[in-house]
Coordinates of C-alpha atoms in Angstrom, one line a residue:
X19 CA 23.3 96.0 79.5
X20 CA 21.3 99.1 80.5
X21 CA 20.5 97.4 83.8
X22 CA 24.2 96.7 84.5
X23 CA 25.3 100.3 83.6
X24 CA 22.7 101.9 86.0
X25 CA 23.4 99.7 89.0
X26 CA 25.7 101.0 91.7
X27 CA 28.0 98.0 92.4
X28 CA 29.8 99.7 95.3
X29 CA 26.6 100.1 97.2
X30 CA 24.9 96.9 96.1
X31 CA 21.8 98.8 94.8
X32 CA 19.4 97.4 92.3
X33 CA 16.2 98.8 90.9
X34 CA 13.1 97.5 92.5
X35 CA 11.5 96.6 89.2
X36 CA 12.5 96.5 85.5
X37 CA 10.0 99.3 84.6
X38 CA 12.1 101.7 86.7
X39 CA 14.7 101.6 84.0
X40 CA 12.5 103.6 81.6
X41 CA 12.3 107.3 81.8
X42 CA 8.7 108.4 81.5
X43 CA 8.3 111.9 79.9
X44 CA 5.9 114.4 81.5
X45 CA 4.4 117.4 79.6
X46 CA 3.6 120.8 80.9
X47 CA 0.6 122.8 79.7
X48 CA 2.8 124.5 77.1
X49 CA 4.1 121.3 75.7
X50 CA 7.5 121.3 77.3
X51 CA 9.0 118.0 78.2
X52 CA 10.0 117.4 81.8
X53 CA 12.3 114.3 82.1
X54 CA 11.9 112.4 85.4
X55 CA 14.9 110.4 86.5
X56 CA 14.3 106.9 87.9
X57 CA 13.7 106.7 91.6
X58 CA 16.5 104.3 92.2
X59 CA 19.0 106.6 90.4
X60 CA 18.2 109.6 92.7
X61 CA 18.6 107.3 95.7
X62 CA 22.0 106.0 94.4
X63 CA 23.2 109.6 93.7
X64 CA 22.2 110.6 97.3
X65 CA 24.0 107.6 98.7
X66 CA 27.1 108.3 96.6
X67 CA 27.2 112.0 97.6
X68 CA 27.0 111.0 101.2
X69 CA 29.9 108.6 100.7
X70 CA 31.9 111.2 98.9
X71 CA 31.4 113.9 101.6
X72 CA 32.4 111.4 104.3
X73 CA 35.6 110.6 102.5
X74 CA 36.5 114.3 102.4
X75 CA 37.2 114.2 106.1
X76 CA 40.8 113.9 107.2
X77 CA 41.7 110.4 108.3
X78 CA 42.2 106.9 106.8
X79 CA 40.0 106.2 103.8
X80 CA 39.2 102.6 102.8
X81 CA 38.6 102.0 99.1
X82 CA 35.6 99.6 98.8
X83 CA 36.8 97.3 96.0
X84 CA 36.2 93.6 95.5
X85 CA 39.3 92.6 97.4
X86 CA 39.0 95.5 99.9
X87 CA 42.8 95.8 100.3
X88 CA 43.6 99.4 99.3
X89 CA 44.1 101.9 102.1
X90 CA 44.9 105.6 101.5
X91 CA 45.9 108.2 104.1
X92 CA 45.1 111.8 103.7
X93 CA 47.4 114.1 105.8
X94 CA 46.0 117.3 107.1
X95 CA 47.7 120.3 105.6
X96 CA 48.3 122.6 108.5
X97 CA 48.9 126.3 107.5
X98 CA 52.4 127.5 108.4
X99 CA 51.0 130.4 110.4
X100 CA 49.1 127.9 112.6
X101 CA 52.3 125.9 113.0
X102 CA 54.2 129.0 114.0
X103 CA 51.5 129.9 116.6
X104 CA 51.8 126.4 118.0
X105 CA 55.6 126.7 118.2
X106 CA 55.4 130.0 120.0
X107 CA 53.1 128.4 122.7
X108 CA 51.9 131.7 123.8
X109 CA 49.2 130.3 126.3
X110 CA 52.0 128.3 128.0
X111 CA 53.6 131.6 129.1
X112 CA 50.9 131.8 131.8
X113 CA 53.3 129.6 133.8
X114 CA 55.6 132.6 134.0
X115 CA 52.8 135.0 134.9
X116 CA 50.9 133.1 137.6
X117 CA 53.7 132.3 140.1
X118 CA 54.9 135.9 139.9
X119 CA 51.4 137.3 140.3
X120 CA 50.5 135.1 143.2
X121 CA 53.8 136.0 144.9
X122 CA 53.2 139.7 144.3
X123 CA 49.7 139.4 145.8
X124 CA 51.0 137.6 148.8
X125 CA 53.6 140.3 149.3
X126 CA 50.9 142.9 149.0
X127 CA 48.8 141.1 151.6
X128 CA 51.8 141.2 154.0
X129 CA 53.2 144.7 153.3
X130 CA 50.6 146.7 151.3
X131 CA 53.4 147.3 148.7
X132 CA 53.3 146.7 145.0
X133 CA 56.7 147.3 143.3
X134 CA 55.6 147.9 139.8
X135 CA 59.0 148.3 138.2
X136 CA 60.4 145.3 139.9
X137 CA 57.3 143.3 138.8
X138 CA 57.8 144.4 135.2
X139 CA 61.5 143.3 135.3
X140 CA 60.6 140.0 136.8
X141 CA 57.9 139.2 134.3
X142 CA 60.2 140.0 131.4
X143 CA 63.0 137.8 132.9
X144 CA 60.5 135.0 133.6
X145 CA 59.3 135.1 130.0
X146 CA 62.9 134.8 128.8
X147 CA 63.4 131.8 131.1
X148 CA 60.3 130.0 129.7
X149 CA 61.5 130.8 126.2
X150 CA 64.8 129.0 127.0
X151 CA 62.8 126.0 128.3
X152 CA 60.7 125.8 125.2
X153 CA 63.5 126.2 122.7
X154 CA 66.0 123.9 124.4
X155 CA 63.3 121.3 124.9
X156 CA 62.7 121.3 121.1
X157 CA 66.4 121.1 120.4
X158 CA 67.1 118.1 122.7
X159 CA 63.9 116.3 121.7
X160 CA 65.1 116.8 118.1
X161 CA 68.4 115.2 119.0
X162 CA 66.7 112.1 120.5
X163 CA 64.2 111.8 117.6
X164 CA 61.2 112.5 119.9
X165 CA 60.2 115.5 117.7
X166 CA 60.9 113.8 114.4
X167 CA 57.2 114.0 113.2
X168 CA 56.3 117.1 115.3
X169 CA 55.6 119.8 112.6
X170 CA 55.4 122.6 115.1
X171 CA 58.9 121.9 116.5
X172 CA 61.0 125.1 116.3
X173 CA 63.9 123.1 114.9
X174 CA 61.7 121.6 112.2
X175 CA 60.2 124.9 111.3
X176 CA 63.4 127.0 111.0
X177 CA 65.5 124.0 109.8
X178 CA 68.4 124.9 112.1
X179 CA 69.3 123.2 115.3
X180 CA 72.2 125.5 116.0
X181 CA 70.1 128.6 115.5
X182 CA 67.4 127.4 117.9
X183 CA 70.0 126.4 120.5
X184 CA 71.7 129.8 120.2
X185 CA 68.4 131.6 120.7
X186 CA 67.7 129.4 123.8
X187 CA 71.1 130.1 125.4
X188 CA 70.6 133.9 124.7
X189 CA 67.2 133.8 126.4
X190 CA 68.6 132.0 129.4
X191 CA 71.5 134.5 129.8
X192 CA 69.2 137.5 129.6
X193 CA 66.6 136.0 131.9
X194 CA 69.1 135.0 134.5
X195 CA 70.7 138.4 134.4
X196 CA 67.3 140.1 135.1
X197 CA 66.5 137.8 138.0
X198 CA 70.0 138.2 139.5
X199 CA 69.9 142.0 139.2
X200 CA 66.5 142.1 140.9
X201 CA 67.6 139.8 143.7
X202 CA 70.7 141.9 144.3
X203 CA 68.6 145.0 144.4
X204 CA 66.4 143.4 147.0
X205 CA 69.4 142.1 148.9
X206 CA 67.6 138.8 149.5
X207 CA 69.8 135.8 149.5
X208 CA 66.9 133.4 150.1
X209 CA 65.3 134.5 146.9
X210 CA 68.5 134.1 144.9
X211 CA 68.8 130.5 146.1
X212 CA 65.2 129.6 145.4
X213 CA 65.4 131.0 141.9
X214 CA 68.6 129.2 141.2
X215 CA 66.9 125.9 142.4
X216 CA 64.0 126.6 140.0
X217 CA 66.3 127.1 137.0
X218 CA 68.3 124.0 138.0
X219 CA 65.1 122.0 137.9
X220 CA 64.5 123.2 134.4
X221 CA 68.0 122.2 133.3
X222 CA 68.0 118.7 134.7
X223 CA 64.5 118.2 133.3
X224 CA 65.6 118.3 129.7
X225 CA 69.3 119.0 129.2
X226 CA 72.0 116.3 128.7
X227 CA 73.4 114.4 130.4
X228 CA 70.5 114.4 132.9
X229 CA 67.2 114.5 130.8
X230 CA 65.2 113.4 133.8
X231 CA 62.0 114.0 131.9
X232 CA 62.9 110.8 130.0
X233 CA 62.7 108.9 133.3
X234 CA 59.3 110.2 134.1
X235 CA 60.5 112.9 136.6
X236 CA 59.3 115.9 134.6
X237 CA 56.1 116.5 136.6
X238 CA 57.8 116.5 140.1
X239 CA 60.5 118.9 138.8
X240 CA 57.9 121.1 137.3
X241 CA 55.9 121.2 140.5
X242 CA 58.9 122.1 142.6
X243 CA 60.2 124.7 140.1
X244 CA 57.1 126.7 139.6
X245 CA 55.5 126.0 143.0
X246 CA 57.6 126.2 146.2
X247 CA 60.7 127.6 144.5
X248 CA 59.5 130.3 142.0
X249 CA 56.3 131.4 143.8
X250 CA 58.1 131.8 147.2
X251 CA 61.1 133.6 145.6
X252 CA 58.8 136.1 143.9
X253 CA 57.0 136.7 147.1
X254 CA 60.3 137.5 148.8
X255 CA 61.5 139.8 146.0
X256 CA 58.3 141.8 145.6
X257 CA 57.9 142.3 149.4
X258 CA 61.5 143.4 150.1
X259 CA 62.1 147.2 150.4
X260 CA 64.4 149.5 152.2
X261 CA 62.2 149.2 155.3
X262 CA 61.6 145.4 155.2
X263 CA 64.4 143.1 154.0
X264 CA 63.0 139.8 155.2
X265 CA 59.4 138.6 154.9
X266 CA 58.1 135.6 156.9
X267 CA 57.8 132.3 155.2
X268 CA 54.5 131.3 156.6
X269 CA 52.1 128.4 156.0
X270 CA 50.1 130.7 153.8
X271 CA 53.0 131.2 151.4
X272 CA 53.8 127.5 151.4
X273 CA 50.1 126.4 150.8
X274 CA 49.7 128.9 148.0
X275 CA 52.9 127.7 146.3
X276 CA 51.6 124.1 146.5
X277 CA 48.4 125.1 144.7
X278 CA 50.3 126.9 141.9
X279 CA 52.6 123.8 141.6
X280 CA 49.7 121.4 141.2
X281 CA 48.0 123.4 138.4
X282 CA 51.4 123.9 136.6
X283 CA 52.4 120.3 136.6
X284 CA 48.9 119.3 135.4
X285 CA 49.7 121.2 132.2
X286 CA 52.8 119.2 131.6
X287 CA 51.1 115.9 132.4
X288 CA 48.3 116.5 129.9
X289 CA 50.7 117.6 127.2
X290 CA 51.9 113.9 126.8
X291 CA 48.6 112.3 126.0
X292 CA 48.9 112.6 122.2
X293 CA 52.7 111.8 122.3
X294 CA 52.6 108.4 124.0
X295 CA 53.6 106.3 120.9
X296 CA 56.3 108.8 119.9
X297 CA 57.7 108.9 123.4
X298 CA 57.8 105.2 123.7
X299 CA 59.5 104.8 120.4
X300 CA 62.5 106.9 121.5
X301 CA 62.7 105.6 125.1
X302 CA 61.0 108.6 126.8
X303 CA 59.2 107.0 129.7
X304 CA 56.8 109.8 130.7
X305 CA 54.2 109.0 133.3
X306 CA 51.6 108.4 130.5
X307 CA 53.9 105.9 128.8
X308 CA 54.1 104.0 132.0
X309 CA 50.4 104.3 133.0
X310 CA 48.6 104.4 129.6
X311 CA 46.1 107.0 128.7
X312 CA 43.1 105.4 130.5
X313 CA 44.9 105.4 133.8
X314 CA 46.3 108.8 133.0
X315 CA 42.8 110.2 132.6
X316 CA 42.0 108.7 136.1
X317 CA 45.1 110.5 137.5
X318 CA 43.9 113.8 136.0
X319 CA 40.5 113.4 137.6
X320 CA 41.8 112.7 141.0
X321 CA 44.5 115.4 140.8
X322 CA 41.8 118.0 140.2
X323 CA 39.8 116.6 143.1
X324 CA 42.8 116.7 145.3
X325 CA 43.5 120.3 144.2
X326 CA 40.0 121.5 145.4
X327 CA 40.2 119.3 148.5
X328 CA 43.4 121.0 149.5
X329 CA 41.8 124.4 148.8
X330 CA 38.9 123.5 151.0
X331 CA 41.2 122.3 153.8
X332 CA 43.4 125.5 153.6
X333 CA 40.2 127.6 153.8
X334 CA 38.7 125.6 156.6
X335 CA 41.8 125.9 158.7
X336 CA 42.1 129.6 157.8
X337 CA 45.5 129.1 156.3
X338 CA 44.1 130.9 153.3
X339 CA 41.9 134.0 153.7
X340 CA 38.2 133.4 153.1
X341 CA 38.1 135.5 149.9
X342 CA 40.8 133.3 148.4
X343 CA 38.9 130.2 149.0
X344 CA 35.6 131.6 147.6
X345 CA 37.3 133.0 144.5
X346 CA 39.2 129.8 143.7
X347 CA 36.1 127.7 144.1
X348 CA 34.5 129.7 141.3
X349 CA 36.9 127.9 139.0
X350 CA 35.5 124.5 139.9
X351 CA 33.3 124.2 136.7
X352 CA 36.5 124.6 134.7
X353 CA 38.3 121.9 136.7
X354 CA 35.3 119.5 136.2
X355 CA 35.3 120.3 132.4
X356 CA 39.0 119.5 132.1
X357 CA 38.5 116.2 134.0
X358 CA 35.5 115.1 131.9
X359 CA 37.2 116.1 128.6
X360 CA 40.3 114.1 129.3
X361 CA 38.2 111.1 130.5
X362 CA 36.1 111.2 127.3
X363 CA 38.8 111.8 124.7
X364 CA 42.0 110.3 126.1
X365 CA 42.2 107.8 123.2
X366 CA 41.7 110.4 120.5
X367 CA 45.0 112.1 119.6
X368 CA 43.4 114.8 117.4
X369 CA 41.2 115.9 120.3
X370 CA 43.3 115.2 123.4
X371 CA 45.9 117.4 121.9
X372 CA 43.8 120.3 123.2
X373 CA 43.8 119.0 126.8
X374 CA 47.0 120.9 127.8
X375 CA 45.5 124.2 126.6
X376 CA 42.4 123.6 128.7
X377 CA 44.7 122.9 131.6
X378 CA 46.3 126.3 130.9
X379 CA 42.9 127.9 131.3
X380 CA 42.4 126.2 134.6
X381 CA 45.9 127.2 135.7
X382 CA 45.5 130.8 134.7
X383 CA 42.0 131.2 136.1
X384 CA 42.9 129.5 139.4
X385 CA 46.0 131.7 139.8
X386 CA 44.2 134.9 139.0
X387 CA 41.4 134.0 141.5
X388 CA 44.0 133.2 144.2
X389 CA 45.7 136.5 143.6
X390 CA 42.5 138.5 143.7
X391 CA 41.5 136.8 146.9
X392 CA 44.7 138.0 148.6
X393 CA 44.2 141.6 147.3
X394 CA 40.6 141.6 148.6
X395 CA 41.7 140.2 151.9
X396 CA 44.1 143.1 152.4

């Protein structure tokens, strides 16, 4: 009976010999008794502790019983403050800053002007437009059920679809007002048309009845909106003054907007890696739903290679100034890091979730390097 009670049935451990069952007392010089536990008992305790610490990790836990049929899931309790931080998506607002800053540096290269007040108005308006995009995206994904299990969804956090939609519309109206006022101040009709096209891309991307993101067209729309449309429009607005109303639309402007568009759409593409199952369940056919995560990782790798190949070509043909090419190539280790991370973790939802934020870093660093290159070239 003592033998049975001391055996660890879960681990299949038995004492090496029957004498191990007996505790042999040992005496100190003062006559105190030191009790020595059996060797097999300490080993079993160590094994059990290791098993217990392993089961403390978040994830599926399998209960080792005779039938081995019980399965229990532990759900990670995410603090509300962390959910709010995720809902705000502060790093994503770099997509408002980078097209504007690249456009401003291009205008500075051409004119030597930096219109600080106009830049400040445009950055505030752009932030409001991005806020509209984020809020309305949560509202319409809530309607289709795509965000049903998304804890950081604004609608799920505040518990009010109407409140989130009202905030989205308010942000859109204020943002458009700021952009329109600046465009009228600059008297540049081309900039107004380009900005209107960028906002239209955002609308058909997610709003009914279009919802083109559900057809896998989100990335092309994102590329056009933040690249050729927004970057070129900001260049025109920040270079227009009483002395110069119309700036040239050169190959330099177009190539810079292509680079900005590539890094921006890469963020959107990588944001879908951990949502493939949920998107498929509601009929949202994002590129990753169509391709799968393994092919998606291949696309990320070759998109980054194409980005730096384009940079090399633009520098070699002197479309971009030499300082721009050199500064942007300094971000190559970040690009390689993003590519290898996605390739390694594309099947692990809890890790690939961070891929979009790593793409944000690449986007921000690449845009800042491009802008600094234009300023240095001046």
